[in-house]
XYZ file of C-alpha atoms in Angstrom:
559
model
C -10.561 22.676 24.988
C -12.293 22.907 21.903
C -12.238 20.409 19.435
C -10.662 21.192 15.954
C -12.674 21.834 13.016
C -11.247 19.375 9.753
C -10.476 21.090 6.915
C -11.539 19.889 3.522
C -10.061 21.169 -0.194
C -11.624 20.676 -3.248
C -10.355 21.404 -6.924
C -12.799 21.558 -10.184
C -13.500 23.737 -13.275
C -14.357 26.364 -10.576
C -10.979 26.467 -9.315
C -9.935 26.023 -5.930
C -12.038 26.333 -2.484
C -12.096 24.646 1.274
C -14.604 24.116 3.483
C -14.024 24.630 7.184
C -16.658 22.972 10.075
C -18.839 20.104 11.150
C -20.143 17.389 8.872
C -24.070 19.332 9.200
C -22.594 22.898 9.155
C -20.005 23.901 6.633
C -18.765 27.474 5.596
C -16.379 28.257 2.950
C -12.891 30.039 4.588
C -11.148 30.197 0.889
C -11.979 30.691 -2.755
C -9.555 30.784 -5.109
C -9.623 32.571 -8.430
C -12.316 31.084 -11.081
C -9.883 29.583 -13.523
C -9.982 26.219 -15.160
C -6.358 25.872 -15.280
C -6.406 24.999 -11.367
C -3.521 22.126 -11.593
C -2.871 20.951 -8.338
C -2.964 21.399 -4.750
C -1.466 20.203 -1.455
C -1.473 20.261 2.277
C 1.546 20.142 4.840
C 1.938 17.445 6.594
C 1.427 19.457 10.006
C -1.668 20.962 8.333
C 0.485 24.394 8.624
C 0.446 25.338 4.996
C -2.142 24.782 1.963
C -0.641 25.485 -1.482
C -2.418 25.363 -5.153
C -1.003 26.412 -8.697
C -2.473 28.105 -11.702
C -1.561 29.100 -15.293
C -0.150 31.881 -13.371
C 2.185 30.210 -10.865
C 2.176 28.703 -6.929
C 0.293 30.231 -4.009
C 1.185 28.939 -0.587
C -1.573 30.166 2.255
C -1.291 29.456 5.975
C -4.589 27.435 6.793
C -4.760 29.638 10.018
C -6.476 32.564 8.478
C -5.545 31.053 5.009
C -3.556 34.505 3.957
C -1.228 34.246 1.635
C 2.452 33.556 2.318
C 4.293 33.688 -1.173
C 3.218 33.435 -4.714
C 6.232 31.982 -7.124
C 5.843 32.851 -10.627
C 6.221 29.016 -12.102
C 3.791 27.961 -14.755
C 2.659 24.343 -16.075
C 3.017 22.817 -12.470
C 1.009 19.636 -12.247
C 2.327 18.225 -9.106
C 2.756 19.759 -5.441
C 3.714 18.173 -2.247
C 5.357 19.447 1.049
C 8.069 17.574 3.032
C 6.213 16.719 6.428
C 7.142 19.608 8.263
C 6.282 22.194 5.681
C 10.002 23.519 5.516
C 10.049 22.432 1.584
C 8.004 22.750 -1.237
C 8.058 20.136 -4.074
C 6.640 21.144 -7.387
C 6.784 18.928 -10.481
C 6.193 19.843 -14.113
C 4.732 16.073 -15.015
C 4.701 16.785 -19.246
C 8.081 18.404 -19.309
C 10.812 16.003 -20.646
C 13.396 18.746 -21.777
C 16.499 17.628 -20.335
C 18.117 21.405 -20.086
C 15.040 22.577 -18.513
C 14.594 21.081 -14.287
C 10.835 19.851 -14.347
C 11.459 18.900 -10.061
C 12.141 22.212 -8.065
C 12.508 21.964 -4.115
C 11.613 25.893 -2.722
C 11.627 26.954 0.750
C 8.206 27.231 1.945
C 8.673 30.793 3.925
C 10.429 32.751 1.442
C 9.708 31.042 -2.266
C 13.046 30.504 -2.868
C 14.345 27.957 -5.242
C 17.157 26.079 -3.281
C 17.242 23.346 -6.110
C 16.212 22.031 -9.873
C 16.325 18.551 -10.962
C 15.751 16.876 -14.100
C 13.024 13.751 -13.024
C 12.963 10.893 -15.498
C 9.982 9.104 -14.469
C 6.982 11.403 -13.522
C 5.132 8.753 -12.296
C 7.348 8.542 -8.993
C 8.520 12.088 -8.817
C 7.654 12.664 -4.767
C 10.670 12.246 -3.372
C 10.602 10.907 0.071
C 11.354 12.686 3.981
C 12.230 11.549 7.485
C 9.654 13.093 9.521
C 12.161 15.950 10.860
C 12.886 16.882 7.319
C 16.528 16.901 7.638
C 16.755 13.793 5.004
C 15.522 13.965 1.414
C 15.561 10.251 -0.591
C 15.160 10.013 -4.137
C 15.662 7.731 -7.194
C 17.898 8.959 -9.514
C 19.403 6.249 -12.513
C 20.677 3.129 -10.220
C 21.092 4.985 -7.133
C 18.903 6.015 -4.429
C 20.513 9.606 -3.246
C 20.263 10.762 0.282
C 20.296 14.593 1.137
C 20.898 15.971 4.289
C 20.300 19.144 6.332
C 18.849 21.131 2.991
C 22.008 20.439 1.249
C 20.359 19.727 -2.387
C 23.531 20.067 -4.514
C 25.199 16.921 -3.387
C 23.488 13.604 -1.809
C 25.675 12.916 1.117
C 25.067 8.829 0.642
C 24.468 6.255 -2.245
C 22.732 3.476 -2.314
C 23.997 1.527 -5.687
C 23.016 -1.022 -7.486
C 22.398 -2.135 -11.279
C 18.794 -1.657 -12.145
C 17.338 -0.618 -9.577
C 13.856 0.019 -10.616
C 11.606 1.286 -7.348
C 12.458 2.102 -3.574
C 10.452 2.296 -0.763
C 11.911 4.042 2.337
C 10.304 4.188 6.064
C 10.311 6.552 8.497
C 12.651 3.990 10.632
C 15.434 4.696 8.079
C 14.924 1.322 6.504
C 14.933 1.440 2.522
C 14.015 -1.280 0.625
C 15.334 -1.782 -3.871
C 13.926 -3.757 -6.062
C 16.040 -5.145 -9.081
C 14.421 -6.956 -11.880
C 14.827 -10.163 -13.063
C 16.720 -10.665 -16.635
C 18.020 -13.442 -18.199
C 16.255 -16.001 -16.156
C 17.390 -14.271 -13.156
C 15.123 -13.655 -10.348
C 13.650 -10.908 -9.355
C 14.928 -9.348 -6.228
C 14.322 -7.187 -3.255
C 16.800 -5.973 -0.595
C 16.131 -4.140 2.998
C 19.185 -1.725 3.721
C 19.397 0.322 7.515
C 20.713 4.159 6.469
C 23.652 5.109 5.851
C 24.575 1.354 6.184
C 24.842 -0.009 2.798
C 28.033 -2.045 2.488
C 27.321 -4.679 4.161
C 24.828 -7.488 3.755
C 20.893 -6.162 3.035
C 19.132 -6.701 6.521
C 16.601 -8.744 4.222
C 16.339 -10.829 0.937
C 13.497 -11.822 -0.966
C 13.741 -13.438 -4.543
C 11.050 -14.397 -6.946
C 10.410 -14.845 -10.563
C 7.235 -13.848 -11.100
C 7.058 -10.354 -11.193
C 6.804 -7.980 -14.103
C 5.867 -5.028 -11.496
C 5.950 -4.873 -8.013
C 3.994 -2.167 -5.482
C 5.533 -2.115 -1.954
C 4.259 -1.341 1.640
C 6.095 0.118 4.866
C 3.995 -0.015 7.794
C 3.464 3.247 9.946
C 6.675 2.176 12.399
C 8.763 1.324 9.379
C 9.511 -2.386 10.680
C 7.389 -4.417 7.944
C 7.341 -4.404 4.351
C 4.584 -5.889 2.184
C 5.189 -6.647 -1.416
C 2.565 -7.237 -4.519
C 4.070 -8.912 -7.243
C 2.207 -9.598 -10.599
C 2.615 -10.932 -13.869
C 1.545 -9.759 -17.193
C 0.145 -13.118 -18.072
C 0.036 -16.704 -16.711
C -0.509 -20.305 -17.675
C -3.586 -20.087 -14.715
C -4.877 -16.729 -16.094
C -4.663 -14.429 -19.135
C -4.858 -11.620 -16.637
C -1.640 -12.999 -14.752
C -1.301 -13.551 -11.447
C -0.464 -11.776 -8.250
C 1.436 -12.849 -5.157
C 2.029 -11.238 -1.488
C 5.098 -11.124 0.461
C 6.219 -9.901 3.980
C 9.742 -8.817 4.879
C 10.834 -7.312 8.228
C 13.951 -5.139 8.931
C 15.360 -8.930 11.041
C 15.544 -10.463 8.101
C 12.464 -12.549 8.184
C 10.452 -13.037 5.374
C 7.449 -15.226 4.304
C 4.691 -15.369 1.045
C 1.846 -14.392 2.936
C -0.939 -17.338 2.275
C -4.559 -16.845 0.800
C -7.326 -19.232 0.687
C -8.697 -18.367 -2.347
C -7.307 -17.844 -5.918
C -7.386 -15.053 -8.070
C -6.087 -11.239 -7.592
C -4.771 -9.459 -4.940
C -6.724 -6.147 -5.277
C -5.395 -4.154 -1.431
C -3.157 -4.484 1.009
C -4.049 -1.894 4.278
C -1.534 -1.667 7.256
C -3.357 -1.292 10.532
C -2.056 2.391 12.041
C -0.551 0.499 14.745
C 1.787 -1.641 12.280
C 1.003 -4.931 14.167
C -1.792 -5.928 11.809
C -2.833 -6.284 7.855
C -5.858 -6.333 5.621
C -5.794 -8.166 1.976
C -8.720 -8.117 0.041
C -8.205 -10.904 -2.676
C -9.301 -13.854 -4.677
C -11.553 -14.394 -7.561
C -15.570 -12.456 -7.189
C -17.100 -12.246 -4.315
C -13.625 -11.689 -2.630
C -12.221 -12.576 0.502
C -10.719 -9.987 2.674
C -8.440 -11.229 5.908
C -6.702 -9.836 8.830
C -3.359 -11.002 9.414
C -0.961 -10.501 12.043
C 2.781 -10.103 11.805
C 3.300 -13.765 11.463
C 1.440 -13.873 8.401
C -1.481 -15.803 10.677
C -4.706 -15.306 9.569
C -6.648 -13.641 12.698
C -9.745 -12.712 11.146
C -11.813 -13.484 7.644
C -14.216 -11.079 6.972
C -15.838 -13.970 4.253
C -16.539 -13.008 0.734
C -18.252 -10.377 -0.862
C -17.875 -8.053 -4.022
C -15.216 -5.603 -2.957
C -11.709 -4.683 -3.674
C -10.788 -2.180 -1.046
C -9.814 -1.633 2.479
C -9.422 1.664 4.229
C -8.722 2.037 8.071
C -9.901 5.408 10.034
C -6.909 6.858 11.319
C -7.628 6.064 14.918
C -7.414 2.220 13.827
C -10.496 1.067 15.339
C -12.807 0.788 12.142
C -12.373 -0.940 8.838
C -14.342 -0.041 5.904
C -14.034 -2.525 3.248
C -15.706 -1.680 -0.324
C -15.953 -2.128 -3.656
C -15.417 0.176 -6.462
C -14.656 0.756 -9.735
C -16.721 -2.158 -12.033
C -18.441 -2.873 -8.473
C -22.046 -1.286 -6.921
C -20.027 0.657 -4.790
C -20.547 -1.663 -1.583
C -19.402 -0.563 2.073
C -19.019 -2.511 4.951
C -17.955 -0.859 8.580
C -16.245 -3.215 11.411
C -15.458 -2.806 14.524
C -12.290 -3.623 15.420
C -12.331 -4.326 18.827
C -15.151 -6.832 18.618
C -14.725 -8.022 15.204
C -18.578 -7.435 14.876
C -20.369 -5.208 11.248
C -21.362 -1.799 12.135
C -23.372 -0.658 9.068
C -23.399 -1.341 5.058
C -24.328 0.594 2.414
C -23.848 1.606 -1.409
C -22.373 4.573 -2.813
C -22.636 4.134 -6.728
C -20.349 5.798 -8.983
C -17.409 6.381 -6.810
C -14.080 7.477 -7.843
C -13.307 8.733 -4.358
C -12.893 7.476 -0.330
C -11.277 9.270 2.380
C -12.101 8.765 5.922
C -11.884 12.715 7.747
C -9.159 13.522 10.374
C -11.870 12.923 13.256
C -12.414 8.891 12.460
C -15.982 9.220 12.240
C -16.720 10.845 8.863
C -15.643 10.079 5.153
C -16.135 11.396 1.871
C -16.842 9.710 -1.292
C -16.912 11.410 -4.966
C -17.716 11.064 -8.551
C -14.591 12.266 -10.360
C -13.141 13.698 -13.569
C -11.564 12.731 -15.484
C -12.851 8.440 -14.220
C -16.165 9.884 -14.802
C -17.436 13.156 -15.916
C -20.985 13.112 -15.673
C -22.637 13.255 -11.857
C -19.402 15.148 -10.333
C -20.001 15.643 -7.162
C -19.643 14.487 -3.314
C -20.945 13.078 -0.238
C -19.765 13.039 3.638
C -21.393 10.612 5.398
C -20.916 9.226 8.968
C -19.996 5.437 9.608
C -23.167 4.076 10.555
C -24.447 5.145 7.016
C -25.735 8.288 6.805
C -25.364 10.977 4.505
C -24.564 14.582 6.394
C -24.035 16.871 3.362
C -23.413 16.441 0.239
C -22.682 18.983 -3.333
C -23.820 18.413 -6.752
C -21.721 19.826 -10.078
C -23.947 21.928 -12.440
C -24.544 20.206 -15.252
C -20.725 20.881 -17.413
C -18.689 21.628 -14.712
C -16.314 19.298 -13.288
C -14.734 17.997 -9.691
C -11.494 17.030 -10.220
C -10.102 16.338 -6.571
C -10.720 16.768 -2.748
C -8.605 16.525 0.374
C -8.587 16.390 3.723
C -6.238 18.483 6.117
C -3.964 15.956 7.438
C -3.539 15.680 11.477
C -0.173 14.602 11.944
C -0.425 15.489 15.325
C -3.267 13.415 16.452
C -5.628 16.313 17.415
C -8.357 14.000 16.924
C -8.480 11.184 19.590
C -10.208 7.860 18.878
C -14.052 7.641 19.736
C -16.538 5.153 21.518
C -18.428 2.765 18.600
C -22.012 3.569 17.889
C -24.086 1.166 15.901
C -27.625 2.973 15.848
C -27.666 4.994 12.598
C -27.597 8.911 13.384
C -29.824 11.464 11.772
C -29.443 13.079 8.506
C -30.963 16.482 7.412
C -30.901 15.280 3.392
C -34.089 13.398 2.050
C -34.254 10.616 -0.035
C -30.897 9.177 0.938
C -32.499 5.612 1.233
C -30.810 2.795 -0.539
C -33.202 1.219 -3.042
C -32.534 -2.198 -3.293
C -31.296 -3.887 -6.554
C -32.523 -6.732 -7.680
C -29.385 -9.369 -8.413
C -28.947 -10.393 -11.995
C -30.782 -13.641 -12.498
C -29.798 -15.874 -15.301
C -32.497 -16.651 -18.310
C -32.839 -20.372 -17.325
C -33.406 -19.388 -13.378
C -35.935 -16.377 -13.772
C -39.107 -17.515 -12.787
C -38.237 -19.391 -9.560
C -38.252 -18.956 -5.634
C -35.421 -17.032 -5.097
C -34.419 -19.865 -2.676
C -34.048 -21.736 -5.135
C -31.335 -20.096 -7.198
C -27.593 -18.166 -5.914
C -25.420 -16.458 -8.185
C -22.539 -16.287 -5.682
C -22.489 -18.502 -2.716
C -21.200 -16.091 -0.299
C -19.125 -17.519 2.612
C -20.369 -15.705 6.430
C -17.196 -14.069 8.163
C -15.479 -15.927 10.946
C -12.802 -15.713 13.691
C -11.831 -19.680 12.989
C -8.606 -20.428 12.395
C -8.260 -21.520 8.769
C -6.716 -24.674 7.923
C -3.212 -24.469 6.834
C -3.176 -20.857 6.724
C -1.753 -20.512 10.603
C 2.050 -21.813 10.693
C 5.241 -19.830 9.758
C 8.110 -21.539 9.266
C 11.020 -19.691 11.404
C 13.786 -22.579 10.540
C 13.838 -23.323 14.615
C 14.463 -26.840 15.674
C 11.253 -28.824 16.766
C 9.110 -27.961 14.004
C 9.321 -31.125 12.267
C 5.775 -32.426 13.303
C 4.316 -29.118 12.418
C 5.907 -28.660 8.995
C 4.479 -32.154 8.256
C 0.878 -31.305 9.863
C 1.380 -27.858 7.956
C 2.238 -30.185 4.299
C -0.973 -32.711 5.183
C -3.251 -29.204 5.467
C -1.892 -27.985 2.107
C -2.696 -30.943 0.421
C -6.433 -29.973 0.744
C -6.311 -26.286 0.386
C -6.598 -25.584 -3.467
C -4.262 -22.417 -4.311
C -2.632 -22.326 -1.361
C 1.259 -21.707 -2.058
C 3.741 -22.926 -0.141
C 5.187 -20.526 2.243
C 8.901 -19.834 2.610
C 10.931 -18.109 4.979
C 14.516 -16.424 4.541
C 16.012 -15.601 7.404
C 19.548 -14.016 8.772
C 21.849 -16.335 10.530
C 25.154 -15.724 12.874
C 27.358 -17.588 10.287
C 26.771 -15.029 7.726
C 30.298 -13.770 6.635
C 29.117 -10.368 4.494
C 29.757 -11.372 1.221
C 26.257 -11.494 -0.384
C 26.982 -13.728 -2.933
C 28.924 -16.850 -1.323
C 25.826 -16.138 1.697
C 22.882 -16.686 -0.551
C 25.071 -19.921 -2.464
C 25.288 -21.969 0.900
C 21.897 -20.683 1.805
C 20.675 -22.498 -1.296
C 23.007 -25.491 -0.881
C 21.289 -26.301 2.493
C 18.446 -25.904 1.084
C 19.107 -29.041 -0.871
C 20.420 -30.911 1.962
C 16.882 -30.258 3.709
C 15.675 -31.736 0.339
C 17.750 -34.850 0.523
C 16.935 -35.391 4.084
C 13.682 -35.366 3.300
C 14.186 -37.835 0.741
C 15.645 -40.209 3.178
C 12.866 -40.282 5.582
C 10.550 -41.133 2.586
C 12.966 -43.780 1.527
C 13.077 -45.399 5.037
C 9.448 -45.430 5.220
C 9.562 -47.835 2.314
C 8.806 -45.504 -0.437
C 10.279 -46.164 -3.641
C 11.811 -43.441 -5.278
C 12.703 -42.539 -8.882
C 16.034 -42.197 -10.611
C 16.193 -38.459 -10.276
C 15.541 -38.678 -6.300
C 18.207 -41.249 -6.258
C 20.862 -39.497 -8.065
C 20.171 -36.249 -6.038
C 20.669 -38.496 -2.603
C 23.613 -39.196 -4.143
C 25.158 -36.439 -4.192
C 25.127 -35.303 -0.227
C 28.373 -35.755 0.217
C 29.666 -33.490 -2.509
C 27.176 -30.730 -1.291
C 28.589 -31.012 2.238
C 32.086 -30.561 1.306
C 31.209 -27.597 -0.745
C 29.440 -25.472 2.060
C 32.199 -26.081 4.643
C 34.753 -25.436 1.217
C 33.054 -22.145 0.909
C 32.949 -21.595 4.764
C 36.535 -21.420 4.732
C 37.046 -19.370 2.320
């Protein structure tokens, strides 16, 4: 059987084209009209359709022979997506903010018709979300998360309410996760909810206080959740700070731990959902492999990067740096844990590993950057296979690959000797580091700007214990306290997890949940006060009160 050729689409000031072959031999299979006013374009899910939009409306093409299926006379569209088995189109008017006037319009993909027009507040989320059978639409709407079923578009068939709800993030296991806010002094909080079931207690809880925005993460089997929260400012950092959580559709929950300060800049599921990448921490950054425990399982050491992209196959990890960085990238083998190739690719706006696992594409992009448009595919040991240059005034403004939902493309034996590429002159000069004034002039032995730490498969210190609440963890939590003690940064990591004697009202739960919480406190008092420690006034007075904290949990029990 023959293998599939990837597809790859690309939108500038020349309009619209895609490329159709292997990395060394490419031929163009579509060219849209020459127009500037080339606004957006999108692929199906299933790689079925391709659509684009102009100043004069939508064109939807299937990519088998890339004829055209319908053209829909709708102007100004700036946004286009597909629900996952091409059955809907999405199209989104981002600058239109006229209430009488829909600026969301769901069509059906085989005939252009409109089956529904919403008015979208926030452009900035306006993809609404699909199961992968396309029979339920999700989207935000005020303080409720509306479910549609079966292409019914008029009416959600379920709610999901609550006051200020300000993002969702739903999985393709039916799990959708709210996040509310803090106000007041009032934490922050997030909530896990199993569709339709949204009566009862959340399956999961996670509060916080700092967070002035949060970004969330469902891994590919819709079981995990990963959470950044930040903070405008700080009394550590003018740039605020950043935390990671992990919540799981049981109810477990944890704040994932990092052994170095600073940023959280990516957070990368593994494909298979079992495993995590976070690049983080102050430059040269760390970037770690974690498992679902929150254990660290690999650390890739430091280096100047703030990104982390896995080939769809899951057995290679790029991990680069872009933006204000040299454009740095490092390949791994998964399997072995052991570097494959580095290189540089200056300038870029753009990564995207291909369908087949083995080739990616970076860019130069307008409107990031609008001088040196253009783009490079390269293979993973670090050569450049092809590659296009903008004329000097023209513009590229976005590319993308044909996704493979169906896993066409099967996963490929590692190769670490660097294959051959027809370009010239694609060697990497080296750059000299910056040197400060008072250290030019000497060995380069003798002077590091960075002291760059090697990567290792050692378990780090502190960073490998969970706490679950089980009984017989009282020598590890104590082990797990002494290790913290000499890890600067570290925080603390907390679990929340479900119990049986949870009656299903929310609030009296999370009240006893934090009254034992202060009975572990008190106990733990006590064991410092046998040991002959002498405590303060404050400790005493809390001790004190363990009897009135006991009556009130079984009080509220029996309620």
């Amino acid at each position: 059987m023959a293998m599939p050729i990837p597809n790859l689409a690309l939108r500038g000031s020349d309009g619209v084209w895609v490329l159709q072959g292997s990395p060394n031999k490419t031929k163009e299979v579509f060219r849209g009209d020459y127009k500037t006013e080339c606004r957006a374009m999108a692929f199906s899910m299933n790689g079925q359709y391709f659509a684009w939009s102009d100043e004069d409306g939508i064109k939807v093409m299937k990519t088998s022979n890339y004829e055209k299926v319908i053209a829909i006379e709708k102007s100004r569209i700036s946004g286009l997506a597909f629900s996952p088995l091409g059955t809907y189109l999405i199209s989104a008017d981002i600058s239109s903010q006229k209430k009488d006037v829909p600026n969301l319009c769901i069509w059906e993909t085989a005939t252009g018709k409109l089956l529904k027009g919403f008015f979208h507040k926030r452009m900035s989320d306006w993809k609404p979300s699909w199961t992968p059978d396309d029979k339920l639409m999700v989207r935000l709407h005020n303080n409720d998360v509306e479910f549609y079923e079966n292409g019914d578009f008029d009416n959600p068939k379920t709610r999901l309410h609550a006051a200020k709800i300000s993002e969702y993030a739903f999985s393709k296991s039916d799990h959708v996760a709210i996040y509310i806010p803090g106000s007041k002094g009032q934490p922050s909080n997030i909530r896990i909810f199993k569709h339709p079931n949204f009566n009862g207690c959340p399956l999961a809880n996670k509060s916080f206080f700092k967070a002035d925005k949060i970004t969330m993460f469902w891994n590919k089997a819709g079981t995990g959740l990963l959470v950044i929260t930040s903070t405008e400012t700080s009394d550590k950092s003018y740039y605020g700070e950043t935390g990671l959580h992990y919540l799981s559709i049981k109810g477990e929950g944890c704040l994932v731990p990092r052994a170095k300060d600073g940023p959280v800049y990516c957070v990368e599921w593994h494909p298979n959902s079992t495993q995590f990448c976070v690049v983080y921490g102050f430059m040269p950054a760390k970037a770690t492999l974690y498992n679902l425990k929150c254990d660290p399982v690999f650390d890739y050491g430091t280096a100047p990067r703030n990104s982390a992209f896995y080939n769809p196959q899951g057995n290679i990890l790029c991990l680069a740096g872009f933006g204000n960085l040299q454009g740095d990238l490092e390949f791994w083998d998964l399997q072995q844990q052991k570097l494959i190739s580095s290189t540089k690719a200056m300038d870029t706006t753009h990564f995207a590993w291909c369908p087949d696992g083995v080739h990616f594409i970076t860019a130069t992009m307008a409107p990031r950057l609008r001088v040196g448009n253009g783009y490079k595919l390269w293979h993973y040991t670090g050569s450049v296979l092809a590659q296009l240059e903008v004329a000097s005034g023209k513009e590229l403004w976005e590319s993308l690959w044909m996704p493979d939902m169906d896993g066409k493309f099967p996963s490929k034996p590692i190769v670490y000797k660097k294959v051959p590429s027809s370009i010239p002159g694609q060697t990497v000069k080296p750059v000299a580091a910056y040197r400060p004034p008072h250290a030019r002039g000497q060995p380069a032995s003798d002077f590091k700007l960075h002291e760059f730490e090697p990567p290792s498969n050692k378990k780090i210190p502190g960073l490998n214990f969970v706490d679950t609440g089980k009984k017989g963890n009282k020598k590890a939590k104590a082990q797990k306290q002494i290790q913290q003690a000499n890890i600067p940064g570290l925080a603390p990591i907390t679990v929340e997890k479900k119990t049986n004697s949870e009656s299903g009202d929310f609030d009296k739960d999370k009240k006893i949940r934090n009254l034992k919480k202060k009975i572990t406190q008190i106990n733990k008092l006590k064991e410092q006060q046998k040991t002959g420690k002498k405590l303060d006034d404050t400790q005493l007075q809390k001790i004190s009160k363990y009897d009135e904290i006991v009556k009130e949990i079984d009080e509220l029990k029996l309620q």
